């Protein structure tokens, strides 16, 4: 994401209304909360602070009122915290919270799936940026 992206463009939805509430800013917020959820809540047993709910599972994507710079700072801070956690635990440590589909997981499993989830969302802002102003990630 280039700094020339305006606040208004970062929060505009270039996809049809039938799609999830996707903006350039949305995946950044989502990944920040997934980092927190996987490492601090699931692995360590911390409180569930994530904004999503059963009634609103995409709440973390709706961040129209949050400046892009703050989203970037929050994501970087959460990633740094995740790195601290991973460095401090044995890779085979069992997670405190059971996964709803896979049951008992380990720190290693969580890291692998966090990489997978981040990779899945990494290209979304690039695509939306191109739809918004025609700029691509390559010079």
mmCIF file of C-alpha atoms in Angstrom:
data_model
loop_
_atom_site.group_PDB
_atom_site.id
_atom_site.type_symbol
_atom_site.label_atom_id
_atom_site.label_comp_id
_atom_site.label_asym_id
_atom_site.label_seq_id
_atom_site.Cartn_x
_atom_site.Cartn_y
_atom_site.Cartn_z
ATOM 1 C CA UNK A 1 0.000 0.000 0.000
ATOM 2 C CA UNK A 2 1.491 3.313 -1.037
ATOM 3 C CA UNK A 3 1.274 6.377 1.177
ATOM 4 C CA UNK A 4 -0.442 8.304 -1.628
ATOM 5 C CA UNK A 5 -3.676 6.427 -0.925
ATOM 6 C CA UNK A 6 -6.132 8.882 0.613
ATOM 7 C CA UNK A 7 -8.112 8.165 3.774
ATOM 8 C CA UNK A 8 -11.303 8.335 1.748
ATOM 9 C CA UNK A 9 -10.015 5.800 -0.803
ATOM 10 C CA UNK A 10 -8.699 3.470 1.921
ATOM 11 C CA UNK A 11 -12.207 3.252 3.343
ATOM 12 C CA UNK A 12 -14.169 3.104 0.061
ATOM 13 C CA UNK A 13 -15.754 -0.207 -0.974
ATOM 14 C CA UNK A 14 -14.786 -0.922 -4.603
ATOM 15 C CA UNK A 15 -16.486 -4.337 -4.622
ATOM 16 C CA UNK A 16 -20.222 -4.934 -5.107
ATOM 17 C CA UNK A 17 -22.491 -4.663 -2.070
ATOM 18 C CA UNK A 18 -23.038 -8.429 -2.304
ATOM 19 C CA UNK A 19 -19.399 -8.962 -1.252
ATOM 20 C CA UNK A 20 -18.207 -8.805 2.359
ATOM 21 C CA UNK A 21 -17.564 -5.224 3.525
ATOM 22 C CA UNK A 22 -14.130 -5.084 1.900
ATOM 23 C CA UNK A 23 -12.031 -1.917 1.768
ATOM 24 C CA UNK A 24 -8.261 -1.460 1.588
ATOM 25 C CA UNK A 25 -8.312 -0.747 5.340
ATOM 26 C CA UNK A 26 -10.533 -3.728 6.235
ATOM 27 C CA UNK A 27 -8.070 -6.618 5.775
ATOM 28 C CA UNK A 28 -5.494 -4.708 7.821
ATOM 29 C CA UNK A 29 -7.898 -4.506 10.746
ATOM 30 C CA UNK A 30 -8.994 -8.105 10.237
ATOM 31 C CA UNK A 31 -5.432 -9.446 10.267
ATOM 32 C CA UNK A 32 -4.610 -7.439 13.390
ATOM 33 C CA UNK A 33 -7.507 -9.072 15.213
ATOM 34 C CA UNK A 34 -6.705 -12.544 13.886
ATOM 35 C CA UNK A 35 -3.124 -12.120 15.172
ATOM 36 C CA UNK A 36 -4.497 -11.204 18.592
ATOM 37 C CA UNK A 37 -7.085 -13.969 18.573
ATOM 38 C CA UNK A 38 -4.738 -16.768 17.519
ATOM 39 C CA UNK A 39 -1.763 -15.943 19.711
ATOM 40 C CA UNK A 40 -3.041 -14.087 22.759
ATOM 41 C CA UNK A 41 -6.492 -15.653 23.125
ATOM 42 C CA UNK A 42 -6.218 -19.151 21.641
ATOM 43 C CA UNK A 43 -2.601 -19.971 22.467
ATOM 44 C CA UNK A 44 -2.247 -18.150 25.790
ATOM 45 C CA UNK A 45 -5.860 -18.060 26.975
ATOM 46 C CA UNK A 46 -6.242 -14.266 27.059
ATOM 47 C CA UNK A 47 -9.598 -12.472 26.970
ATOM 48 C CA UNK A 48 -11.725 -12.449 23.829
ATOM 49 C CA UNK A 49 -11.482 -8.794 22.777
ATOM 50 C CA UNK A 50 -12.056 -9.172 19.036
ATOM 51 C CA UNK A 51 -14.847 -7.018 17.589
ATOM 52 C CA UNK A 52 -16.579 -9.811 15.644
ATOM 53 C CA UNK A 53 -19.644 -11.571 17.010
ATOM 54 C CA UNK A 54 -21.950 -14.353 15.851
ATOM 55 C CA UNK A 55 -24.435 -11.664 14.780
ATOM 56 C CA UNK A 56 -21.733 -9.634 13.013
ATOM 57 C CA UNK A 57 -18.830 -11.909 11.981
ATOM 58 C CA UNK A 58 -17.344 -9.220 9.682
ATOM 59 C CA UNK A 59 -17.289 -6.376 12.224
ATOM 60 C CA UNK A 60 -13.473 -6.264 12.188
ATOM 61 C CA UNK A 61 -13.548 -5.348 8.473
ATOM 62 C CA UNK A 62 -15.719 -2.270 9.063
ATOM 63 C CA UNK A 63 -13.276 0.422 10.160
ATOM 64 C CA UNK A 64 -14.527 3.526 8.353
ATOM 65 C CA UNK A 65 -13.992 5.595 11.498
ATOM 66 C CA UNK A 66 -10.365 4.485 12.063
ATOM 67 C CA UNK A 67 -7.518 6.400 10.351
ATOM 68 C CA UNK A 68 -5.305 4.264 8.126
ATOM 69 C CA UNK A 69 -2.135 5.263 10.025
ATOM 70 C CA UNK A 70 -3.665 3.956 13.256
ATOM 71 C CA UNK A 71 -4.631 0.670 11.592
ATOM 72 C CA UNK A 72 -1.058 0.239 10.338
ATOM 73 C CA UNK A 73 0.384 0.996 13.796
ATOM 74 C CA UNK A 74 -2.059 -1.374 15.521
ATOM 75 C CA UNK A 75 -1.250 -4.168 13.067
ATOM 76 C CA UNK A 76 2.508 -3.705 13.425
ATOM 77 C CA UNK A 77 2.231 -3.616 17.218
ATOM 78 C CA UNK A 78 0.127 -6.793 17.246
ATOM 79 C CA UNK A 79 2.545 -8.582 14.915
ATOM 80 C CA UNK A 80 5.454 -7.623 17.180
ATOM 81 C CA UNK A 81 3.512 -9.023 20.150
ATOM 82 C CA UNK A 82 2.841 -12.247 18.228
ATOM 83 C CA UNK A 83 6.567 -12.605 17.477
ATOM 84 C CA UNK A 84 7.335 -12.158 21.201
ATOM 85 C CA UNK A 85 4.846 -14.875 22.067
ATOM 86 C CA UNK A 86 6.142 -17.308 19.449
ATOM 87 C CA UNK A 87 9.725 -16.792 20.607
ATOM 88 C CA UNK A 88 8.743 -17.427 24.221
ATOM 89 C CA UNK A 89 6.927 -20.746 23.818
ATOM 90 C CA UNK A 90 7.836 -24.257 22.733
ATOM 91 C CA UNK A 91 6.504 -24.882 19.190
ATOM 92 C CA UNK A 92 4.727 -27.978 20.498
ATOM 93 C CA UNK A 93 2.946 -26.107 23.282
ATOM 94 C CA UNK A 94 -0.759 -26.907 23.254
ATOM 95 C CA UNK A 95 -3.153 -24.023 22.755
ATOM 96 C CA UNK A 96 -5.322 -23.098 25.710
ATOM 97 C CA UNK A 97 -8.494 -22.760 23.621
ATOM 98 C CA UNK A 98 -9.676 -25.657 21.460
ATOM 99 C CA UNK A 99 -10.152 -24.965 17.762
ATOM 100 C CA UNK A 100 -13.837 -25.499 16.836
ATOM 101 C CA UNK A 101 -12.961 -27.783 13.921
ATOM 102 C CA UNK A 102 -9.495 -29.181 14.725
ATOM 103 C CA UNK A 103 -9.638 -29.461 18.498
ATOM 104 C CA UNK A 104 -6.301 -29.289 20.290
ATOM 105 C CA UNK A 105 -3.698 -27.374 18.292
ATOM 106 C CA UNK A 106 -0.111 -26.296 18.955
ATOM 107 C CA UNK A 107 1.863 -23.076 18.664
ATOM 108 C CA UNK A 108 3.440 -24.524 15.500
ATOM 109 C CA UNK A 109 -0.012 -25.166 13.982
ATOM 110 C CA UNK A 110 -1.132 -21.641 14.861
ATOM 111 C CA UNK A 111 1.959 -20.083 13.237
ATOM 112 C CA UNK A 112 1.429 -22.114 10.064
ATOM 113 C CA UNK A 113 -2.227 -21.154 9.826
ATOM 114 C CA UNK A 114 -1.455 -17.503 10.577
ATOM 115 C CA UNK A 115 0.978 -17.486 7.639
ATOM 116 C CA UNK A 116 -1.689 -19.103 5.477
ATOM 117 C CA UNK A 117 -4.360 -16.594 6.544
ATOM 118 C CA UNK A 118 -2.081 -13.601 6.048
ATOM 119 C CA UNK A 119 -1.115 -14.843 2.592
ATOM 120 C CA UNK A 120 -4.780 -15.288 1.706
ATOM 121 C CA UNK A 121 -5.553 -11.660 2.522
ATOM 122 C CA UNK A 122 -2.288 -10.063 1.357
ATOM 123 C CA UNK A 123 -3.389 -9.525 -2.234
ATOM 124 C CA UNK A 124 -6.801 -8.059 -1.446
ATOM 125 C CA UNK A 125 -5.559 -4.494 -0.845
ATOM 126 C CA UNK A 126 -3.514 -4.619 -4.071
ATOM 127 C CA UNK A 127 -6.572 -5.603 -6.090
ATOM 128 C CA UNK A 128 -8.776 -3.003 -4.437
ATOM 129 C CA UNK A 129 -6.117 -0.316 -4.888
ATOM 130 C CA UNK A 130 -6.064 -1.015 -8.600
ATOM 131 C CA UNK A 131 -9.865 -0.824 -8.743
ATOM 132 C CA UNK A 132 -9.820 2.485 -6.844
ATOM 133 C CA UNK A 133 -7.146 4.438 -8.669
ATOM 134 C CA UNK A 134 -5.522 2.203 -11.284
ATOM 135 C CA UNK A 135 -2.189 1.888 -9.460
ATOM 136 C CA UNK A 136 -0.601 -1.520 -9.209
ATOM 137 C CA UNK A 137 1.964 -2.927 -6.793
ATOM 138 C CA UNK A 138 4.641 -3.143 -9.476
ATOM 139 C CA UNK A 139 6.424 0.008 -10.718
#
